[in-house]
Every structure is written in C-alpha cells, then in structure tokens.
PDB file of C-alpha atoms in Angstrom:
ATOM      1  CA  MET A 268     -25.890  -3.415 -54.281  1.00 48.00           C
ATOM      2  CA  ARG A 269     -24.789  -0.531 -52.604  1.00 44.00           C
ATOM      3  CA  THR A 270     -26.277  -1.077 -49.200  1.00 43.00           C
ATOM      4  CA  HIS A 271     -25.225  -5.024 -49.548  1.00 45.00           C
ATOM      5  CA  THR A 272     -21.700  -4.101 -49.651  1.00 43.00           C
ATOM      6  CA  LEU A 273     -21.715  -1.289 -46.563  1.00 37.00           C
ATOM      7  CA  PHE A 274     -22.714  -4.144 -44.607  1.00 37.00           C
ATOM      8  CA  LYS A 275     -19.362  -5.971 -45.344  1.00 41.00           C
ATOM      9  CA  VAL A 276     -17.618  -3.417 -44.734  1.00 38.00           C
ATOM     10  CA  ALA A 277     -19.492  -2.344 -41.060  1.00 36.00           C
ATOM     11  CA  VAL A 278     -19.344  -6.717 -40.438  1.00 36.00           C
ATOM     12  CA  LEU A 279     -15.537  -6.308 -41.551  1.00 38.00           C
ATOM     13  CA  THR A 280     -15.132  -3.145 -39.103  1.00 38.00           C
ATOM     14  CA  GLY A 281     -16.531  -4.998 -36.153  1.00 38.00           C
ATOM     15  CA  LEU A 282     -14.401  -7.792 -36.463  1.00 35.00           C
ATOM     16  CA  LEU A 283     -11.405  -6.139 -36.577  1.00 38.00           C
ATOM     17  CA  THR A 284     -12.765  -4.531 -33.257  1.00 40.00           C
ATOM     18  CA  LEU A 285     -13.324  -7.367 -31.780  1.00 37.00           C
ATOM     19  CA  ALA A 286      -9.689  -8.919 -32.667  1.00 38.00           C
ATOM     20  CA  GLY A 287      -8.123  -5.640 -31.640  1.00 41.00           C
ATOM     21  CA  CYS A 288     -10.911  -5.201 -28.240  1.00 46.00           C
ATOM     22  CA  ALA A 289      -9.540  -9.523 -27.427  1.00 48.00           C
ATOM     23  CA  SER A 290      -5.945  -8.815 -27.218  1.00 68.00           C
ATOM     24  CA  LYS A 291      -5.236 -10.108 -24.023  1.00 82.00           C
ATOM     25  CA  VAL A 292      -1.984  -8.309 -23.975  1.00 88.00           C
ATOM     26  CA  ALA A 293      -0.160  -4.776 -23.114  1.00 88.00           C
ATOM     27  CA  GLU A 294       0.240  -3.106 -26.735  1.00 90.00           C
ATOM     28  CA  PRO A 295       2.424  -0.488 -27.564  1.00 90.00           C
ATOM     29  CA  ASP A 296       0.826   1.752 -27.340  1.00 88.00           C
ATOM     30  CA  ASN A 297      -0.224   0.609 -22.715  1.00 88.00           C
ATOM     31  CA  TYR A 298       3.849   1.089 -23.005  1.00 92.00           C
ATOM     32  CA  SER A 299       4.416   3.556 -19.836  1.00 92.00           C
ATOM     33  CA  GLY A 300       7.996   4.036 -19.937  1.00 93.00           C
ATOM     34  CA  PHE A 301       8.474   2.932 -17.221  1.00 95.00           C
ATOM     35  CA  LEU A 302      11.196   0.515 -18.702  1.00 96.00           C
ATOM     36  CA  LYS A 303      14.183   1.812 -19.829  1.00 94.00           C
ATOM     37  CA  ASP A 304      13.754  -0.358 -23.152  1.00 96.00           C
ATOM     38  CA  TYR A 305      10.755  -3.085 -24.133  1.00 96.00           C
ATOM     39  CA  SER A 306      12.858  -4.264 -26.144  1.00 94.00           C
ATOM     40  CA  GLY A 307      13.459  -8.501 -26.277  1.00 95.00           C
ATOM     41  CA  LEU A 308      10.019  -8.898 -24.783  1.00 97.00           C
ATOM     42  CA  GLN A 309       8.229 -11.693 -26.147  1.00 96.00           C
ATOM     43  CA  GLN A 310       4.685 -13.201 -25.631  1.00 96.00           C
ATOM     44  CA  THR A 311       4.609 -16.540 -23.594  1.00 95.00           C
ATOM     45  CA  THR A 312       2.366 -17.496 -20.390  1.00 94.00           C
ATOM     46  CA  SER A 313       2.947 -17.845 -17.048  1.00 93.00           C
ATOM     47  CA  ALA A 314       3.126 -19.702 -14.034  1.00 89.00           C
ATOM     48  CA  SER A 315      -0.719 -19.862 -13.683  1.00 88.00           C
ATOM     49  CA  GLY A 316      -1.253 -20.098 -16.968  1.00 92.00           C
ATOM     50  CA  LYS A 317      -1.593 -16.002 -17.625  1.00 93.00           C
ATOM     51  CA  PRO A 318      -0.059 -14.185 -21.654  1.00 95.00           C
ATOM     52  CA  VAL A 319       2.682 -12.093 -20.448  1.00 96.00           C
ATOM     53  CA  LEU A 320       5.133 -10.240 -22.247  1.00 97.00           C
ATOM     54  CA  ARG A 321       8.584 -11.498 -20.751  1.00 97.00           C
ATOM     55  CA  TRP A 322      11.913 -11.177 -21.436  1.00 97.00           C
ATOM     56  CA  VAL A 323      15.435 -12.895 -19.802  1.00 96.00           C
ATOM     57  CA  ASP A 324      18.600 -12.260 -20.266  1.00 96.00           C
ATOM     58  CA  PRO A 325      19.643 -14.990 -22.318  1.00 95.00           C
ATOM     59  CA  ASN A 326      23.198 -15.302 -19.534  1.00 95.00           C
ATOM     60  CA  PHE A 327      20.828 -15.036 -16.682  1.00 95.00           C
ATOM     61  CA  ASP A 328      21.421 -18.108 -13.900  1.00 95.00           C
ATOM     62  CA  PRO A 329      20.244 -16.931 -11.070  1.00 94.00           C
ATOM     63  CA  ASN A 330      21.812 -19.250  -9.390  1.00 94.00           C
ATOM     64  CA  GLN A 331      24.509 -16.018  -8.748  1.00 96.00           C
ATOM     65  CA  TYR A 332      22.488 -14.246  -6.812  1.00 96.00           C
ATOM     66  CA  ASP A 333      22.056 -14.680  -2.828  1.00 96.00           C
ATOM     67  CA  SER A 334      19.508 -11.750  -1.850  1.00 97.00           C
ATOM     68  CA  ILE A 335      16.134  -9.455  -3.546  1.00 97.00           C
ATOM     69  CA  ILE A 336      16.243  -5.112  -2.917  1.00 98.00           C
ATOM     70  CA  TYR A 337      13.062  -4.726  -3.185  1.00 98.00           C
ATOM     71  CA  HIS A 338      12.249  -1.374  -4.414  1.00 98.00           C
ATOM     72  CA  PRO A 339       8.079  -1.180  -3.334  1.00 98.00           C
ATOM     73  CA  VAL A 340       5.637  -1.113  -6.273  1.00 97.00           C
ATOM     74  CA  THR A 341       4.138   2.842  -6.673  1.00 96.00           C
ATOM     75  CA  TYR A 342       2.090   3.433  -9.432  1.00 94.00           C
ATOM     76  CA  TYR A 343       3.554   5.696 -12.378  1.00 93.00           C
ATOM     77  CA  PRO A 344       3.048   7.862 -14.157  1.00 89.00           C
ATOM     78  CA  VAL A 345       1.200   8.999 -10.609  1.00 88.00           C
ATOM     79  CA  ALA A 346      -2.004   7.715 -10.623  1.00 87.00           C
ATOM     80  CA  LYS A 347      -4.998  10.809 -11.068  1.00 86.00           C
ATOM     81  CA  PRO A 348      -8.280   9.527  -9.040  1.00 87.00           C
ATOM     82  CA  THR A 349     -10.918  10.011 -11.521  1.00 84.00           C
ATOM     83  CA  SER A 350     -15.131  10.054 -10.414  1.00 84.00           C
ATOM     84  CA  GLN A 351     -14.824   6.412 -11.037  1.00 84.00           C
ATOM     85  CA  ILE A 352     -11.438   5.777  -9.225  1.00 87.00           C
ATOM     86  CA  GLY A 353     -10.996   7.099  -6.383  1.00 89.00           C
ATOM     87  CA  GLN A 354      -7.889   8.056  -3.975  1.00 91.00           C
ATOM     88  CA  GLN A 355      -8.989   5.337  -1.477  1.00 95.00           C
ATOM     89  CA  THR A 356      -8.988   3.045  -4.025  1.00 93.00           C
ATOM     90  CA  LEU A 357      -5.649   4.157  -5.097  1.00 93.00           C
ATOM     91  CA  ASP A 358      -3.485   3.823  -2.068  1.00 95.00           C
ATOM     92  CA  GLY A 359      -6.200   0.426  -0.825  1.00 97.00           C
ATOM     93  CA  LEU A 360      -4.937  -1.315  -4.791  1.00 95.00           C
ATOM     94  CA  LEU A 361      -1.068  -0.247  -4.173  1.00 96.00           C
ATOM     95  CA  ASN A 362      -0.465  -0.941  -0.560  1.00 98.00           C
ATOM     96  CA  TYR A 363      -1.856  -4.211  -1.811  1.00 98.00           C
ATOM     97  CA  THR A 364      -0.435  -5.018  -4.670  1.00 97.00           C
ATOM     98  CA  ASN A 365       2.965  -4.751  -2.087  1.00 98.00           C
ATOM     99  CA  SER A 366       1.248  -6.681   0.602  1.00 98.00           C
ATOM    100  CA  LYS A 367       1.156  -8.845  -1.678  1.00 98.00           C
ATOM    101  CA  LEU A 368       4.214  -8.745  -3.805  1.00 98.00           C
ATOM    102  CA  LYS A 369       6.901  -8.124  -1.678  1.00 98.00           C
ATOM    103  CA  PRO A 370       6.640 -11.631   0.498  1.00 97.00           C
ATOM    104  CA  ALA A 371       5.952 -13.830  -3.034  1.00 96.00           C
ATOM    105  CA  ILE A 372       9.295 -11.986  -4.097  1.00 96.00           C
ATOM    106  CA  GLY A 373      10.872 -12.537  -0.460  1.00 96.00           C
ATOM    107  CA  GLN A 374      10.010 -16.334  -1.033  1.00 95.00           C
ATOM    108  CA  ARG A 375      12.843 -16.594  -3.916  1.00 93.00           C
ATOM    109  CA  LYS A 376      15.674 -14.741  -2.393  1.00 94.00           C
ATOM    110  CA  PRO A 377      16.119 -13.379   0.732  1.00 96.00           C
ATOM    111  CA  LEU A 378      15.579  -9.614   0.749  1.00 97.00           C
ATOM    112  CA  VAL A 379      17.672  -7.154   1.868  1.00 97.00           C
ATOM    113  CA  THR A 380      17.855  -3.141   2.054  1.00 95.00           C
ATOM    114  CA  SER A 381      21.780  -2.374   0.900  1.00 94.00           C
ATOM    115  CA  PRO A 382      23.389  -4.091  -2.878  1.00 91.00           C
ATOM    116  CA  GLY A 383      25.502  -7.003  -1.754  1.00 89.00           C
ATOM    117  CA  ALA A 384      28.289  -8.085  -4.248  1.00 88.00           C
ATOM    118  CA  HIS A 385      25.266 -11.040  -5.340  1.00 95.00           C
ATOM    119  CA  SER A 386      22.191  -9.208  -5.262  1.00 97.00           C
ATOM    120  CA  LEU A 387      20.114  -8.505  -7.339  1.00 97.00           C
ATOM    121  CA  ILE A 388      16.663  -5.578  -7.636  1.00 97.00           C
ATOM    122  CA  PHE A 389      13.192  -5.579  -8.018  1.00 97.00           C
ATOM    123  CA  ARG A 390      11.166  -2.631  -9.518  1.00 98.00           C
ATOM    124  CA  GLY A 391       7.808  -2.722 -10.561  1.00 97.00           C
ATOM    125  CA  ALA A 392       5.037   0.085 -10.795  1.00 96.00           C
ATOM    126  CA  ILE A 393       1.101  -0.030 -12.375  1.00 94.00           C
ATOM    127  CA  THR A 394       1.492   1.961 -15.732  1.00 93.00           C
ATOM    128  CA  GLY A 395      -2.235   1.595 -15.361  1.00 89.00           C
ATOM    129  CA  VAL A 396      -5.286   0.766 -14.087  1.00 83.00           C
ATOM    130  CA  ASN A 397      -8.996   1.980 -16.248  1.00 74.00           C
ATOM    131  CA  SER A 398     -12.112   0.407 -17.364  1.00 70.00           C
ATOM    132  CA  SER A 399     -13.273   0.015 -20.930  1.00 68.00           C
ATOM    133  CA  LYS A 400     -16.967  -0.233 -22.422  1.00 60.00           C
ATOM    134  CA  GLU A 401     -17.334  -3.795 -23.884  1.00 50.00           C
ATOM    135  CA  GLY A 402     -15.395  -4.761 -27.060  1.00 44.00           C
ATOM    136  CA  LEU A 403     -19.077  -4.102 -29.413  1.00 39.00           C
ATOM    137  CA  GLN A 404     -21.252  -7.772 -29.915  1.00 39.00           C
ATOM    138  CA  PHE A 405     -21.221  -8.405 -34.213  1.00 33.00           C
ATOM    139  CA  TYR A 406     -25.208  -7.854 -33.712  1.00 34.00           C
ATOM    140  CA  GLU A 407     -23.556  -3.868 -33.265  1.00 37.00           C
ATOM    141  CA  VAL A 408     -22.138  -3.832 -36.353  1.00 39.00           C
ATOM    142  CA  VAL A 409     -24.523  -2.481 -37.858  1.00 43.00           C
ATOM    143  CA  PRO A 410     -25.011   0.881 -38.451  1.00 46.00           C
ATOM    144  CA  VAL A 411     -28.763   1.548 -36.743  1.00 49.00           C
ATOM    145  CA  ALA A 412     -27.362  -1.698 -34.137  1.00 43.00           C
ATOM    146  CA  LEU A 413     -24.747   1.350 -33.020  1.00 40.00           C
ATOM    147  CA  LEU A 414     -26.627   3.783 -32.560  1.00 41.00           C
ATOM    148  CA  VAL A 415     -27.939   1.833 -30.242  1.00 42.00           C
ATOM    149  CA  ALA A 416     -24.795   0.255 -28.371  1.00 43.00           C
ATOM    150  CA  GLY A 417     -24.208   4.725 -28.230  1.00 44.00           C
ATOM    151  CA  THR A 418     -26.969   5.234 -26.132  1.00 45.00           C
ATOM    152  CA  GLN A 419     -26.484   2.854 -23.906  1.00 50.00           C
ATOM    153  CA  ALA A 420     -22.987   3.669 -22.792  1.00 52.00           C
ATOM    154  CA  ALA A 421     -24.345   7.173 -22.735  1.00 55.00           C
ATOM    155  CA  THR A 422     -26.839   6.542 -20.605  1.00 54.00           C
ATOM    156  CA  GLY A 423     -24.968   4.571 -18.453  1.00 49.00           C
ATOM    157  CA  HIS A 424     -25.816   0.727 -19.295  1.00 57.00           C
ATOM    158  CA  ARG A 425     -23.489  -0.736 -20.974  1.00 68.00           C
ATOM    159  CA  THR A 426     -21.003  -2.950 -18.935  1.00 79.00           C
ATOM    160  CA  MET A 427     -17.129  -2.359 -18.402  1.00 82.00           C
ATOM    161  CA  ASP A 428     -14.194  -4.197 -18.539  1.00 85.00           C
ATOM    162  CA  THR A 429     -11.800  -3.782 -15.974  1.00 88.00           C
ATOM    163  CA  HIS A 430      -8.159  -3.919 -16.550  1.00 89.00           C
ATOM    164  CA  LEU A 431      -4.237  -3.307 -14.350  1.00 92.00           C
ATOM    165  CA  TYR A 432      -1.112  -2.569 -16.087  1.00 93.00           C
ATOM    166  CA  PHE A 433       2.367  -3.507 -14.746  1.00 96.00           C
ATOM    167  CA  GLU A 434       6.537  -3.355 -15.762  1.00 96.00           C
ATOM    168  CA  GLY A 435       8.738  -4.567 -13.740  1.00 97.00           C
ATOM    169  CA  GLU A 436      11.855  -5.632 -14.253  1.00 98.00           C
ATOM    170  CA  LEU A 437      15.297  -7.821 -11.985  1.00 97.00           C
ATOM    171  CA  ILE A 438      18.286  -5.362 -12.138  1.00 97.00           C
ATOM    172  CA  ASP A 439      21.570  -6.535 -11.380  1.00 97.00           C
ATOM    173  CA  ALA A 440      23.281  -4.871  -8.751  1.00 97.00           C
ATOM    174  CA  ALA A 441      26.876  -4.953  -9.902  1.00 95.00           C
ATOM    175  CA  THR A 442      26.190  -4.175 -13.508  1.00 96.00           C
ATOM    176  CA  ASN A 443      23.209  -2.098 -12.646  1.00 96.00           C
ATOM    177  CA  LYS A 444      21.536  -4.041 -15.424  1.00 96.00           C
ATOM    178  CA  PRO A 445      18.111  -5.782 -16.131  1.00 97.00           C
ATOM    179  CA  VAL A 446      18.313  -9.270 -16.091  1.00 97.00           C
ATOM    180  CA  LEU A 447      14.619 -10.381 -17.084  1.00 97.00           C
ATOM    181  CA  LYS A 448      11.603  -8.292 -17.557  1.00 97.00           C
ATOM    182  CA  VAL A 449       8.453  -8.418 -17.558  1.00 97.00           C
ATOM    183  CA  VAL A 450       4.936  -6.473 -19.043  1.00 97.00           C
ATOM    184  CA  ARG A 451       1.420  -7.796 -18.595  1.00 95.00           C
ATOM    185  CA  LYS A 452      -2.263  -6.680 -18.531  1.00 93.00           C
ATOM    186  CA  GLY A 453      -3.890  -8.005 -16.239  1.00 92.00           C
ATOM    187  CA  GLU A 454      -8.141  -7.993 -16.584  1.00 91.00           C
ATOM    188  CA  GLY A 455     -10.105  -7.346 -13.769  1.00 91.00           C
ATOM    189  CA  LYS A 456     -14.295  -8.192 -12.510  1.00 91.00           C
ATOM    190  CA  ASP A 457     -17.078  -6.591 -14.507  1.00 87.00           C
ATOM    191  CA  LEU A 458     -18.842  -3.094 -14.058  1.00 85.00           C
ATOM    192  CA  ASN A 459     -21.762  -2.443 -14.308  1.00 85.00           C
ATOM    193  CA  ASN A 460     -22.229   0.623 -16.150  1.00 80.00           C
ATOM    194  CA  GLU A 461     -19.401   3.385 -16.527  1.00 77.00           C
ATOM    195  CA  SER A 462     -20.931   4.899 -13.047  1.00 83.00           C
ATOM    196  CA  THR A 463     -20.846   2.000 -10.541  1.00 87.00           C
ATOM    197  CA  PRO A 464     -17.064   2.975  -8.925  1.00 89.00           C
ATOM    198  CA  MET A 465     -14.427   0.814  -9.176  1.00 90.00           C
ATOM    199  CA  THR A 466     -13.005  -1.012  -5.982  1.00 93.00           C
ATOM    200  CA  VAL A 467      -9.523  -2.554  -5.134  1.00 95.00           C
ATOM    201  CA  GLU A 468     -11.282  -5.615  -4.990  1.00 96.00           C
ATOM    202  CA  THR A 469     -12.536  -4.870  -8.629  1.00 93.00           C
ATOM    203  CA  LEU A 470      -8.393  -5.868  -9.340  1.00 94.00           C
ATOM    204  CA  LYS A 471      -7.706  -8.544  -6.461  1.00 96.00           C
ATOM    205  CA  GLN A 472      -7.215 -10.817  -8.634  1.00 96.00           C
ATOM    206  CA  VAL A 473      -4.881  -9.689 -11.153  1.00 95.00           C
ATOM    207  CA  VAL A 474      -2.540  -8.291  -7.889  1.00 97.00           C
ATOM    208  CA  ASP A 475      -2.910 -11.977  -6.590  1.00 97.00           C
ATOM    209  CA  ASP A 476      -2.177 -13.201  -9.982  1.00 96.00           C
ATOM    210  CA  MET A 477       0.883 -11.871 -10.171  1.00 96.00           C
ATOM    211  CA  ALA A 478       2.291 -12.724  -7.010  1.00 96.00           C
ATOM    212  CA  THR A 479       1.134 -16.490  -7.457  1.00 95.00           C
ATOM    213  CA  ASP A 480       3.403 -16.088 -10.505  1.00 94.00           C
ATOM    214  CA  ALA A 481       6.920 -14.409  -8.898  1.00 94.00           C
ATOM    215  CA  THR A 482       6.856 -16.853  -6.321  1.00 92.00           C
ATOM    216  CA  MET A 483       6.134 -19.735  -9.209  1.00 90.00           C
ATOM    217  CA  PHE A 484       8.231 -18.278 -12.073  1.00 84.00           C
ATOM    218  CA  ASP A 485      11.296 -20.500 -12.711  1.00 78.00           C
ATOM    219  CA  LEU A 486      13.688 -17.659 -12.517  1.00 69.00           C
ATOM    220  CA  ASN A 487      16.432 -21.083 -14.945  1.00 66.00           C
ATOM    221  CA  LYS A 488      13.281 -20.375 -18.116  1.00 63.00           C
ATOM    222  CA  LYS A 489      14.605 -18.292 -21.109  1.00 55.00           C
TER     223      LYS A 489
END
C-alpha cells in the first residue's frame, strides 16, 4: 500500500514537472527588470503563430506617429560567456538580432535618429540565453528511473533545450510612456548534450520569428 502511494506521488510530481516545462511563454521569474512595468501583459499569439506576452495601450493609435527611433538591442543584464555560450556566440547573436530587427521595424515607420513631434522609440533587450535538460518523460518519474536520468545527465548524454528571452517596448517620445510592451520566450534548436557549444545558428530561427512578427504585427490590434 505504501509503495502504491509513493508511486502515485511520484507520478503526480512528474506530471507537474512536465506541465511546468511545457510553458511556452516567459514566467514572472524570468522577467529581467528591463521593462519598468510588467502589469497588464496578456498571453496571445504572434503573427507567426508563436505564443507571446503583450500589452498595448488601449488609447494607442499608430496613425498618430510618423517615425521610429531604433535603439539597438542589448543584453540585459550584461551577458557573461560560459563554457557552452562563448563570447563569439554572444556577440554574433546580438549582431544578428539587430541586423534582422532594425530593418523589420523600419518597414513600419521611417527610422530617425532624433525624436520629432510624432515619434515612437523602440528599445529591446535579450534578457536570457540558456540551455536546460529536457523535461522528464513520464517513465522517468519512478525513483529508480530518476537515478538513471540523473546519471545520464551527469555523464553528458542528455539532450538540452535552448531558449532565448526577449523584452521590448515602443515608447511615445513626447510623453515618454510605453504604448506597447512584449515579452517572449523562443525555443531554439536542441543541443546533443551539455558539452555541445551553442552557436548563433542554434537560435537564429527565434530571431527570424521576432523579425517576422515585427513586420507583420497589426499595430491597430489591441
């Protein structure tokens, strides 16, 4: 009886673990502080079909604006290289992100270097780049199997998920108040194990999707 009870507890724990790992959007614990206010964010679907968190000022009228000031995307907080994510990858990822986002945003409104009477300001940041061991499979919730999974992880034979976190906003240059905020979590390519280095190619599709959404998003959509 006790063994049966422990098994049910193990199964429930595994299911909860799977539910947590299945989240496709950033959780509050993932918020970096780059945005001053995260209230009002609602889960929705981007133009490319990706789940995102977004807030749009209900009074925002894109037709009132005629230009955008593009602030280059940065890392926030400052990114530090690791054995898996080297400085070359960090630099390359940031350069690639700006090379895709800047022209995408420029398709919406002309880009300017100083604010006019009807300008928007774009600011954005990559707030996290990480890899994590793939979520436990159902058969691994039994304690004995958990020991096997732990050994596989320790010996570097477990597939790793990769993610990129991004936060951005559009600000009314005249009032200095945001009119749109977005927080998104993108899933990159899997790595074979925790010894496999991450490259720009690992996360390119995440950046490409963001650029597509910047181009296609209906600014009139609340």
